[in-house]
mmCIF file of C-alpha atoms in Angstrom:
data_model
loop_
_atom_site.group_PDB
_atom_site.id
_atom_site.type_symbol
_atom_site.label_atom_id
_atom_site.label_comp_id
_atom_site.label_asym_id
_atom_site.label_seq_id
_atom_site.Cartn_x
_atom_site.Cartn_y
_atom_site.Cartn_z
ATOM 1 C CA MET A 19 -0.235 -0.317 -0.102
ATOM 2 C CA SER A 20 1.382 3.397 -0.961
ATOM 3 C CA THR A 21 1.615 5.829 1.607
ATOM 4 C CA LEU A 22 -1.042 7.796 0.371
ATOM 5 C CA GLU A 23 -3.608 5.290 -0.162
ATOM 6 C CA SER A 24 -5.938 5.253 3.040
ATOM 7 C CA PRO A 25 -5.872 1.990 5.206
ATOM 8 C CA VAL A 26 -8.865 -0.420 5.929
ATOM 9 C CA ARG A 27 -11.313 0.676 7.937
ATOM 10 C CA ASN A 28 -11.864 -1.853 10.357
ATOM 11 C CA ILE A 29 -15.786 -1.360 10.759
ATOM 12 C CA VAL A 30 -18.380 -3.097 13.463
ATOM 13 C CA THR A 31 -22.364 -2.492 12.317
ATOM 14 C CA VAL A 32 -24.492 -3.076 15.763
ATOM 15 C CA PHE A 33 -28.391 -3.926 15.603
ATOM 16 C CA GLY A 34 -31.130 -5.984 16.824
ATOM 17 C CA THR A 35 -34.233 -5.227 15.948
ATOM 18 C CA ARG A 36 -36.160 -6.059 12.863
ATOM 19 C CA PRO A 37 -36.774 -1.557 12.158
ATOM 20 C CA GLU A 38 -32.667 -1.429 12.518
ATOM 21 C CA ALA A 39 -31.937 -4.184 10.569
ATOM 22 C CA ILE A 40 -34.106 -2.706 7.394
ATOM 23 C CA LYS A 41 -32.929 0.346 7.708
ATOM 24 C CA LEU A 42 -28.773 -1.131 7.770
ATOM 25 C CA PHE A 43 -28.647 -3.452 5.766
ATOM 26 C CA PRO A 44 -28.182 -0.777 2.298
ATOM 27 C CA LEU A 45 -24.916 0.716 4.080
ATOM 28 C CA VAL A 46 -24.253 -3.842 4.766
ATOM 29 C CA HIS A 47 -24.378 -4.460 1.681
ATOM 30 C CA THR A 48 -22.369 -0.952 0.616
ATOM 31 C CA LEU A 49 -19.593 -1.532 2.939
ATOM 32 C CA GLU A 50 -19.116 -5.359 1.645
ATOM 33 C CA ALA A 51 -18.398 -4.421 -1.595
ATOM 34 C CA ASP A 52 -15.996 -1.524 -0.734
ATOM 35 C CA GLU A 53 -12.478 -2.104 -0.456
ATOM 36 C CA ARG A 54 -11.898 0.920 2.073
ATOM 37 C CA PHE A 55 -14.088 -1.483 4.601
ATOM 38 C CA ASP A 56 -13.348 -4.570 6.619
ATOM 39 C CA SER A 57 -16.899 -5.219 7.400
ATOM 40 C CA ARG A 58 -18.629 -7.063 10.612
ATOM 41 C CA VAL A 59 -21.606 -7.386 11.829
ATOM 42 C CA LEU A 60 -22.691 -7.883 14.823
ATOM 43 C CA VAL A 61 -26.638 -8.399 15.675
ATOM 44 C CA THR A 62 -27.908 -8.539 18.824
ATOM 45 C CA GLY A 63 -31.303 -10.206 18.798
ATOM 46 C CA GLN A 64 -33.490 -8.081 20.122
ATOM 47 C CA HIS A 65 -36.178 -9.194 18.030
ATOM 48 C CA ARG A 66 -35.476 -12.223 17.298
ATOM 49 C CA GLY A 67 -38.332 -13.787 14.748
ATOM 50 C CA MET A 68 -38.537 -10.256 13.391
ATOM 51 C CA LEU A 69 -35.313 -10.146 12.810
ATOM 52 C CA ASP A 70 -34.217 -12.843 11.103
ATOM 53 C CA GLN A 71 -36.312 -13.278 8.175
ATOM 54 C CA VAL A 72 -34.772 -9.114 7.103
ATOM 55 C CA LEU A 73 -31.510 -11.094 7.818
ATOM 56 C CA GLU A 74 -32.775 -13.593 5.198
ATOM 57 C CA ILE A 75 -34.287 -12.269 2.638
ATOM 58 C CA ALA A 76 -31.232 -9.214 2.448
ATOM 59 C CA GLY A 77 -28.298 -11.856 2.660
ATOM 60 C CA VAL A 78 -27.084 -10.718 5.216
ATOM 61 C CA THR A 79 -24.877 -13.214 7.648
ATOM 62 C CA PRO A 80 -24.246 -11.687 11.448
ATOM 63 C CA HIS A 81 -20.480 -12.655 12.468
ATOM 64 C CA HIS A 82 -21.840 -12.326 15.792
ATOM 65 C CA ASP A 83 -24.909 -12.856 17.069
ATOM 66 C CA LEU A 84 -25.984 -12.289 21.249
ATOM 67 C CA ASP A 85 -29.330 -13.472 20.884
ATOM 68 C CA VAL A 86 -30.549 -11.848 24.739
ATOM 69 C CA MET A 87 -34.115 -11.295 24.489
ATOM 70 C CA GLN A 88 -36.119 -13.337 27.291
ATOM 71 C CA PRO A 89 -40.123 -12.992 27.522
ATOM 72 C CA ASN A 90 -41.322 -10.458 29.786
ATOM 73 C CA GLN A 91 -37.690 -8.792 29.969
ATOM 74 C CA SER A 92 -37.596 -5.542 31.735
ATOM 75 C CA LEU A 93 -35.929 -2.537 30.143
ATOM 76 C CA ASP A 94 -33.355 -2.504 32.514
ATOM 77 C CA ALA A 95 -32.232 -6.020 32.475
ATOM 78 C CA LEU A 96 -32.054 -6.004 28.547
ATOM 79 C CA THR A 97 -29.732 -2.804 28.542
ATOM 80 C CA ALA A 98 -27.065 -4.986 30.816
ATOM 81 C CA ARG A 99 -26.827 -7.709 28.778
ATOM 82 C CA LEU A 100 -26.680 -5.706 26.164
ATOM 83 C CA LEU A 101 -24.180 -3.872 27.014
ATOM 84 C CA THR A 102 -22.084 -6.336 28.150
ATOM 85 C CA GLY A 103 -22.444 -8.658 25.300
ATOM 86 C CA ILE A 104 -21.502 -6.127 22.772
ATOM 87 C CA GLY A 105 -19.109 -4.493 24.751
ATOM 88 C CA SER A 106 -17.493 -8.287 24.869
ATOM 89 C CA VAL A 107 -17.605 -8.441 21.091
ATOM 90 C CA LEU A 108 -15.396 -4.843 20.926
ATOM 91 C CA ASP A 109 -13.452 -6.216 23.099
ATOM 92 C CA THR A 110 -12.407 -9.017 20.554
ATOM 93 C CA GLU A 111 -12.452 -7.378 17.428
ATOM 94 C CA GLN A 112 -11.190 -3.441 17.780
ATOM 95 C CA PRO A 113 -12.552 -1.649 15.160
ATOM 96 C CA ASP A 114 -11.620 1.594 14.070
ATOM 97 C CA TRP A 115 -15.764 2.721 14.064
ATOM 98 C CA VAL A 116 -19.005 1.363 15.664
ATOM 99 C CA VAL A 117 -21.744 1.954 13.606
ATOM 100 C CA VAL A 118 -25.436 2.076 14.937
ATOM 101 C CA GLN A 119 -28.770 3.067 14.122
ATOM 102 C CA GLY A 120 -32.412 5.209 15.362
ATOM 103 C CA ASP A 121 -33.240 4.525 18.664
ATOM 104 C CA THR A 122 -33.581 1.425 20.005
ATOM 105 C CA ALA A 123 -31.440 0.225 23.220
ATOM 106 C CA THR A 124 -29.481 -1.879 21.131
ATOM 107 C CA ALA A 125 -28.221 0.701 19.484
ATOM 108 C CA MET A 126 -27.531 3.177 22.774
ATOM 109 C CA CYS A 127 -25.707 0.479 24.325
ATOM 110 C CA GLY A 128 -23.935 -0.213 21.221
ATOM 111 C CA ALA A 129 -22.950 3.100 20.893
ATOM 112 C CA LEU A 130 -22.722 3.495 24.949
ATOM 113 C CA ALA A 131 -20.431 -0.337 24.740
ATOM 114 C CA ALA A 132 -18.089 2.017 21.589
ATOM 115 C CA TYR A 133 -18.060 5.230 24.047
ATOM 116 C CA TYR A 134 -16.665 3.457 26.997
ATOM 117 C CA ARG A 135 -13.576 1.977 24.611
ATOM 118 C CA LYS A 136 -13.216 5.005 23.208
ATOM 119 C CA ILE A 137 -14.455 3.650 19.464
ATOM 120 C CA PRO A 138 -15.889 6.604 17.375
ATOM 121 C CA VAL A 139 -19.240 6.009 16.969
ATOM 122 C CA CYS A 140 -20.994 6.365 13.808
ATOM 123 C CA HIS A 141 -25.081 7.423 14.021
ATOM 124 C CA VAL A 142 -26.979 6.783 10.992
ATOM 125 C CA GLU A 143 -30.574 8.460 11.198
ATOM 126 C CA ALA A 144 -29.282 10.911 13.665
ATOM 127 C CA GLY A 145 -31.206 13.878 14.922
ATOM 128 C CA LEU A 146 -34.262 12.737 15.489
ATOM 129 C CA ARG A 147 -36.205 15.160 17.913
ATOM 130 C CA SER A 148 -40.291 14.979 19.550
ATOM 131 C CA GLY A 149 -39.177 17.049 22.554
ATOM 132 C CA ASP A 150 -40.900 15.262 25.114
ATOM 133 C CA ILE A 151 -38.702 12.541 26.718
ATOM 134 C CA TYR A 152 -41.628 10.115 27.209
ATOM 135 C CA HIS A 153 -43.150 9.866 23.366
ATOM 136 C CA PRO A 154 -41.529 7.970 22.251
ATOM 137 C CA TRP A 155 -40.589 5.904 25.040
ATOM 138 C CA PRO A 156 -37.510 4.735 26.135
ATOM 139 C CA GLU A 157 -36.770 6.430 22.275
ATOM 140 C CA GLU A 158 -36.322 9.923 22.681
ATOM 141 C CA VAL A 159 -33.473 9.218 25.416
ATOM 142 C CA ASN A 160 -32.017 6.105 23.866
ATOM 143 C CA ARG A 161 -31.580 9.063 20.534
ATOM 144 C CA LYS A 162 -30.639 11.995 22.682
ATOM 145 C CA VAL A 163 -27.737 9.728 24.363
ATOM 146 C CA ILE A 164 -26.277 8.329 21.290
ATOM 147 C CA GLY A 165 -26.318 12.259 19.968
ATOM 148 C CA SER A 166 -24.144 13.033 23.230
ATOM 149 C CA PHE A 167 -20.596 11.789 22.324
ATOM 150 C CA ALA A 168 -21.344 10.279 18.299
ATOM 151 C CA ALA A 169 -18.383 11.396 16.381
ATOM 152 C CA LEU A 170 -20.104 11.128 13.260
ATOM 153 C CA HIS A 171 -24.188 12.133 12.944
ATOM 154 C CA ALA A 172 -25.214 10.764 9.982
ATOM 155 C CA ALA A 173 -28.795 13.176 9.559
ATOM 156 C CA PRO A 174 -31.694 11.750 8.058
ATOM 157 C CA THR A 175 -32.995 15.409 6.728
ATOM 158 C CA ASP A 176 -32.284 19.197 7.231
ATOM 159 C CA THR A 177 -34.369 19.091 10.418
ATOM 160 C CA SER A 178 -32.714 16.433 12.351
ATOM 161 C CA ALA A 179 -29.591 18.200 11.656
ATOM 162 C CA ALA A 180 -31.089 21.483 12.592
ATOM 163 C CA ALA A 181 -31.724 19.318 15.931
ATOM 164 C CA LEU A 182 -28.630 18.290 16.554
ATOM 165 C CA HIS A 183 -27.284 21.793 15.753
ATOM 166 C CA ARG A 184 -29.500 23.065 18.789
ATOM 167 C CA GLU A 185 -27.891 20.520 21.411
ATOM 168 C CA ASN A 186 -24.653 22.393 20.584
ATOM 169 C CA VAL A 187 -23.349 19.558 18.456
ATOM 170 C CA ASP A 188 -20.005 20.680 15.932
ATOM 171 C CA PRO A 189 -21.769 21.770 12.544
ATOM 172 C CA ALA A 190 -18.713 19.506 11.377
ATOM 173 C CA ILE A 191 -19.529 16.623 12.051
ATOM 174 C CA VAL A 192 -23.350 16.287 11.440
ATOM 175 C CA HIS A 193 -24.017 15.078 7.522
ATOM 176 C CA VAL A 194 -27.535 15.271 5.698
ATOM 177 C CA THR A 195 -27.744 12.123 4.464
ATOM 178 C CA GLY A 196 -30.979 11.236 3.170
ATOM 179 C CA ASN A 197 -32.483 7.710 5.492
ATOM 180 C CA THR A 198 -31.544 4.353 4.608
ATOM 181 C CA VAL A 199 -35.181 3.540 4.554
ATOM 182 C CA ILE A 200 -35.842 5.020 1.397
ATOM 183 C CA ASP A 201 -32.549 2.688 -0.418
ATOM 184 C CA ALA A 202 -34.174 -0.537 1.665
ATOM 185 C CA LEU A 203 -37.610 0.108 0.055
ATOM 186 C CA HIS A 204 -36.218 0.408 -3.040
ATOM 187 C CA TRP A 205 -34.115 -2.518 -3.248
ATOM 188 C CA ILE A 206 -37.134 -4.668 -1.986
ATOM 189 C CA THR A 207 -39.722 -3.136 -4.121
ATOM 190 C CA ALA A 208 -36.913 -4.533 -7.280
ATOM 191 C CA LYS A 209 -36.358 -7.632 -5.607
ATOM 192 C CA VAL A 210 -40.509 -8.392 -4.854
ATOM 193 C CA GLU A 211 -40.871 -7.337 -8.928
ATOM 194 C CA ALA A 212 -37.835 -9.801 -9.889
ATOM 195 C CA GLU A 213 -39.435 -12.357 -7.573
ATOM 196 C CA PRO A 214 -43.376 -11.580 -7.386
ATOM 197 C CA SER A 215 -43.295 -15.234 -5.281
ATOM 198 C CA LEU A 216 -41.780 -13.217 -2.203
ATOM 199 C CA ALA A 217 -44.922 -11.961 -1.372
ATOM 200 C CA TRP A 218 -47.673 -13.974 -2.707
ATOM 201 C CA ASP A 219 -48.224 -15.010 1.289
ATOM 202 C CA LEU A 220 -50.938 -12.160 0.863
ATOM 203 C CA ALA A 221 -52.443 -13.106 -2.134
ATOM 204 C CA ASP A 222 -55.913 -14.950 -0.155
ATOM 205 C CA VAL A 223 -56.159 -11.291 1.823
ATOM 206 C CA GLU A 224 -55.870 -9.665 -0.795
ATOM 207 C CA GLU A 225 -58.858 -11.578 -2.869
ATOM 208 C CA ARG A 226 -60.920 -11.406 -0.192
ATOM 209 C CA PHE A 227 -61.212 -8.272 0.165
ATOM 210 C CA ALA A 228 -61.056 -7.057 -3.681
ATOM 211 C CA GLY A 229 -62.863 -4.196 -4.303
ATOM 212 C CA LYS A 230 -62.510 -2.461 -1.131
ATOM 213 C CA ARG A 231 -59.888 0.359 -0.333
ATOM 214 C CA ILE A 232 -57.171 -1.264 2.106
ATOM 215 C CA ILE A 233 -56.200 0.296 5.252
ATOM 216 C CA GLY A 234 -52.916 -0.773 7.182
ATOM 217 C CA VAL A 235 -52.745 -1.020 10.543
ATOM 218 C CA THR A 236 -49.483 -1.183 12.973
ATOM 219 C CA SER A 237 -49.123 -0.640 16.323
ATOM 220 C CA HIS A 238 -47.020 -1.373 18.430
ATOM 221 C CA ARG A 239 -45.801 1.775 20.723
ATOM 222 C CA ARG A 240 -45.245 1.110 24.505
ATOM 223 C CA GLU A 241 -46.957 4.797 25.575
ATOM 224 C CA ASN A 242 -49.736 3.339 24.043
ATOM 225 C CA PHE A 243 -50.429 0.045 25.998
ATOM 226 C CA GLY A 244 -53.522 -0.007 27.544
ATOM 227 C CA ASP A 245 -55.890 2.464 27.104
ATOM 228 C CA GLY A 246 -53.922 3.543 24.190
ATOM 229 C CA MET A 247 -54.571 0.560 22.772
ATOM 230 C CA ARG A 248 -58.246 -0.011 23.712
ATOM 231 C CA ASN A 249 -58.786 2.987 21.820
ATOM 232 C CA ILE A 250 -57.114 2.265 18.626
ATOM 233 C CA ALA A 251 -59.023 -1.151 18.611
ATOM 234 C CA GLY A 252 -62.443 0.815 19.255
ATOM 235 C CA ALA A 253 -61.629 2.832 15.862
ATOM 236 C CA ILE A 254 -60.975 -0.528 13.892
ATOM 237 C CA LYS A 255 -63.750 -1.828 14.776
ATOM 238 C CA ARG A 256 -65.672 1.159 13.935
ATOM 239 C CA LEU A 257 -63.987 1.333 10.586
ATOM 240 C CA ALA A 258 -64.627 -2.000 9.483
ATOM 241 C CA ALA A 259 -68.438 -1.146 9.631
ATOM 242 C CA ARG A 260 -67.786 0.590 6.570
ATOM 243 C CA GLU A 261 -68.992 -1.720 3.341
ATOM 244 C CA ASP A 262 -65.959 -0.123 1.250
ATOM 245 C CA VAL A 263 -63.144 -0.941 3.256
ATOM 246 C CA ALA A 264 -61.042 -3.694 4.832
ATOM 247 C CA LEU A 265 -58.729 -3.459 7.157
ATOM 248 C CA ILE A 266 -55.159 -5.798 7.439
ATOM 249 C CA PHE A 267 -53.330 -5.118 10.549
ATOM 250 C CA PRO A 268 -50.278 -7.289 11.071
ATOM 251 C CA VAL A 269 -50.409 -8.001 14.752
ATOM 252 C CA HIS A 270 -46.880 -7.090 16.859
ATOM 253 C CA LEU A 271 -45.692 -10.096 18.837
ATOM 254 C CA ASN A 272 -46.257 -8.109 22.075
ATOM 255 C CA PRO A 273 -48.169 -9.550 24.716
ATOM 256 C CA ASN A 274 -49.989 -5.843 25.794
ATOM 257 C CA VAL A 275 -50.754 -5.459 21.839
ATOM 258 C CA ARG A 276 -52.337 -8.637 21.129
ATOM 259 C CA ALA A 277 -54.253 -9.421 24.250
ATOM 260 C CA ILE A 278 -56.408 -6.929 23.368
ATOM 261 C CA MET A 279 -56.406 -6.454 19.557
ATOM 262 C CA ASN A 280 -57.594 -10.408 19.427
ATOM 263 C CA ALA A 281 -59.984 -10.021 22.018
ATOM 264 C CA GLU A 282 -61.374 -6.997 20.612
ATOM 265 C CA LEU A 283 -60.784 -7.660 16.497
ATOM 266 C CA GLU A 284 -60.934 -11.085 16.170
ATOM 267 C CA GLY A 285 -63.872 -12.111 13.865
ATOM 268 C CA LEU A 286 -64.597 -9.011 12.144
ATOM 269 C CA ASP A 287 -65.434 -9.755 8.498
ATOM 270 C CA ASN A 288 -63.162 -6.299 7.146
ATOM 271 C CA VAL A 289 -60.757 -7.002 9.623
ATOM 272 C CA ALA A 290 -57.463 -9.505 8.181
ATOM 273 C CA LEU A 291 -55.222 -10.026 12.238
ATOM 274 C CA LEU A 292 -51.834 -11.279 10.574
ATOM 275 C CA GLU A 293 -48.505 -11.975 12.153
ATOM 276 C CA PRO A 294 -45.961 -9.573 11.664
ATOM 277 C CA LEU A 295 -44.849 -9.697 8.294
ATOM 278 C CA ASP A 296 -41.614 -9.817 6.627
ATOM 279 C CA TYR A 297 -40.276 -7.363 4.859
ATOM 280 C CA PRO A 298 -41.426 -8.050 1.289
ATOM 281 C CA HIS A 299 -44.569 -8.191 2.639
ATOM 282 C CA PHE A 300 -44.690 -5.703 4.195
ATOM 283 C CA ALA A 301 -43.903 -3.536 1.312
ATOM 284 C CA ARG A 302 -46.062 -5.464 -0.550
ATOM 285 C CA LEU A 303 -48.748 -3.983 2.216
ATOM 286 C CA LEU A 304 -48.254 -0.167 1.975
ATOM 287 C CA ASP A 305 -48.170 -0.805 -2.268
ATOM 288 C CA ILE A 306 -51.492 -2.045 -2.138
ATOM 289 C CA CYS A 307 -53.379 0.123 0.850
ATOM 290 C CA THR A 308 -54.782 3.190 0.328
ATOM 291 C CA LEU A 309 -53.526 4.947 3.743
ATOM 292 C CA MET A 310 -51.272 3.354 6.973
ATOM 293 C CA LEU A 311 -53.037 3.963 10.355
ATOM 294 C CA THR A 312 -49.588 3.770 12.404
ATOM 295 C CA ASP A 313 -47.547 4.460 15.632
ATOM 296 C CA SER A 314 -44.709 3.484 14.179
ATOM 297 C CA GLY A 315 -41.711 5.408 12.810
ATOM 298 C CA GLY A 316 -40.532 3.801 10.031
ATOM 299 C CA VAL A 317 -43.972 3.851 8.033
ATOM 300 C CA GLN A 318 -44.195 7.278 9.035
ATOM 301 C CA GLU A 319 -41.108 7.216 6.320
ATOM 302 C CA GLU A 320 -41.633 4.313 4.036
ATOM 303 C CA ALA A 321 -45.711 5.402 2.586
ATOM 304 C CA PRO A 322 -44.711 8.558 1.220
ATOM 305 C CA ALA A 323 -42.170 7.147 -0.550
ATOM 306 C CA LEU A 324 -44.893 4.982 -2.610
ATOM 307 C CA GLY A 325 -47.211 8.144 -2.409
ATOM 308 C CA LYS A 326 -49.792 6.550 0.775
ATOM 309 C CA PRO A 327 -51.266 9.289 3.618
ATOM 310 C CA VAL A 328 -49.965 8.566 7.501
ATOM 311 C CA LEU A 329 -52.210 9.358 9.977
ATOM 312 C CA VAL A 330 -49.809 8.855 12.679
ATOM 313 C CA MET A 331 -51.793 7.492 16.450
ATOM 314 C CA ARG A 332 -48.752 9.578 18.706
ATOM 315 C CA GLU A 333 -49.238 12.627 20.209
ATOM 316 C CA THR A 334 -45.527 13.670 19.326
ATOM 317 C CA THR A 335 -43.479 12.534 16.234
ATOM 318 C CA GLU A 336 -39.983 12.510 16.224
ATOM 319 C CA ARG A 337 -40.247 13.195 12.032
ATOM 320 C CA PRO A 338 -42.052 16.469 11.857
ATOM 321 C CA GLU A 339 -40.792 16.787 8.582
ATOM 322 C CA GLY A 340 -43.824 14.079 7.476
ATOM 323 C CA VAL A 341 -45.997 16.818 9.105
ATOM 324 C CA GLU A 342 -44.542 19.361 7.715
ATOM 325 C CA ALA A 343 -44.537 18.254 3.953
ATOM 326 C CA GLY A 344 -48.025 16.953 4.628
ATOM 327 C CA THR A 345 -47.903 12.972 3.271
ATOM 328 C CA ALA A 346 -47.740 12.785 7.475
ATOM 329 C CA LYS A 347 -51.061 13.896 10.162
ATOM 330 C CA LEU A 348 -50.598 13.357 14.109
ATOM 331 C CA VAL A 349 -54.191 11.553 15.054
ATOM 332 C CA GLY A 350 -53.292 10.734 18.251
ATOM 333 C CA THR A 351 -54.843 7.935 20.557
ATOM 334 C CA ASP A 352 -58.735 9.190 21.041
ATOM 335 C CA GLU A 353 -61.496 7.040 19.261
ATOM 336 C CA ASP A 354 -63.138 9.475 17.884
ATOM 337 C CA THR A 355 -60.651 11.375 15.683
ATOM 338 C CA ILE A 356 -58.617 8.077 14.331
ATOM 339 C CA VAL A 357 -61.972 7.528 13.102
ATOM 340 C CA ARG A 358 -62.493 11.140 11.642
ATOM 341 C CA GLU A 359 -59.508 11.298 10.288
ATOM 342 C CA VAL A 360 -59.385 8.138 8.386
ATOM 343 C CA GLU A 361 -63.268 9.347 7.256
ATOM 344 C CA ARG A 362 -61.564 12.453 5.615
ATOM 345 C CA LEU A 363 -59.292 10.898 3.744
ATOM 346 C CA LEU A 364 -61.402 8.109 2.106
ATOM 347 C CA ASP A 365 -64.685 10.545 1.734
ATOM 348 C CA ASP A 366 -62.865 13.644 0.936
ATOM 349 C CA GLU A 367 -61.096 13.187 -2.302
ATOM 350 C CA SER A 368 -58.770 16.251 -2.500
ATOM 351 C CA ALA A 369 -57.642 15.737 1.124
ATOM 352 C CA TYR A 370 -56.288 12.057 0.342
ATOM 353 C CA LEU A 371 -54.601 13.601 -3.094
ATOM 354 C CA ALA A 372 -52.681 16.467 -1.022
ATOM 355 C CA MET A 373 -51.239 13.845 1.156
ATOM 356 C CA ALA A 374 -50.337 11.418 -1.328
ATOM 357 C CA LYS A 375 -48.385 14.046 -3.686
ATOM 358 C CA ALA A 376 -46.972 15.701 -0.861
ATOM 359 C CA HIS A 377 -43.298 15.570 -1.318
ATOM 360 C CA ASN A 378 -41.477 12.447 0.956
ATOM 361 C CA PRO A 379 -38.972 14.972 2.676
ATOM 362 C CA PHE A 380 -37.077 11.731 3.728
ATOM 363 C CA GLY A 381 -34.696 10.547 1.020
ATOM 364 C CA ASP A 382 -33.482 9.148 -2.629
ATOM 365 C CA GLY A 383 -32.327 6.085 -2.152
ATOM 366 C CA LYS A 384 -28.415 7.204 -1.950
ATOM 367 C CA SER A 385 -27.843 7.722 1.151
ATOM 368 C CA ALA A 386 -26.281 3.884 2.282
ATOM 369 C CA ALA A 387 -23.385 5.321 -0.435
ATOM 370 C CA ARG A 388 -22.801 8.660 1.516
ATOM 371 C CA ILE A 389 -22.211 7.275 4.903
ATOM 372 C CA ALA A 390 -19.851 4.709 3.794
ATOM 373 C CA ASP A 391 -18.257 7.795 1.725
ATOM 374 C CA LEU A 392 -18.292 9.489 5.594
ATOM 375 C CA LEU A 393 -16.887 6.744 7.085
ATOM 376 C CA ALA A 394 -13.916 6.417 4.821
ATOM 377 C CA ARG A 395 -12.590 9.986 5.462
#
């Protein structure tokens, strides 16, 4: 190697949940194909089955798997296992950089374990803020912890970069890259188009609801457990009474979600309660739906890329860009409000088109390449 050539950078990418895997596999692919990097993947198994589905479809084979998840595990127990497990792998790998994504316990512990070893951290999807430490909980604080010491902030939008600037993060280490979730969506859409069988398991539901307008539903946020979930179930039941509407709801594995949704919605003619969908099938749901009703963060970014309005069943969002652009609207968990806002989009074509045709602010599908170039510097 000549003295002018840069050394190969050893990168450990850490993730453990389905959303992290979706948003990081484009970067993992990019790093693995780039001779400037020696790329290693550490998964924690924070979401086991849902994580493995993404790894398989994306063709990612982890070098390390902590398999930390246990039934009814408390956040502090999970955090302790993550921190010590990730730390042990970092002691073995001795990387030049640790890459984490988003706001999970895995991301926070991966960053903290790296910080304890003075390994620089690249935070993908940095700078998202709701302004309320309990909404989303505990994700808002997880992001703030990582943001306090990351050495490279890959902010998806100008809004997220501005949030970091307000927290006195050095502008020299904040870069607007777009969101890798759009890279992933483009990749899976092309893959399903080339291999339609990857999403054929929705065919029966599509046939059952032929001629109806599909509302896709996802709900899993901790802050909605209890009354929030019951209100969401009540709104779905009322919407399902419309003859022109059907709701497809992949129900999260968390028992706080399943117990309520199964009790309230099972057996309704216009509601399909499904097991969690793998990534190709979820992309298919986004494609066939009229709108998405969700408390998820990622759906707020993905659905607008396919021209689908998003009604967000939360009081706040760390993705205000979508609300400002008009692709998303906060509706909270009040039953009457949810029903009113869904029916407004169903019955008012101008209101629907205003959201469906609004510009998606979250990226152009080239984010992973930008982040790789930043790491190489």
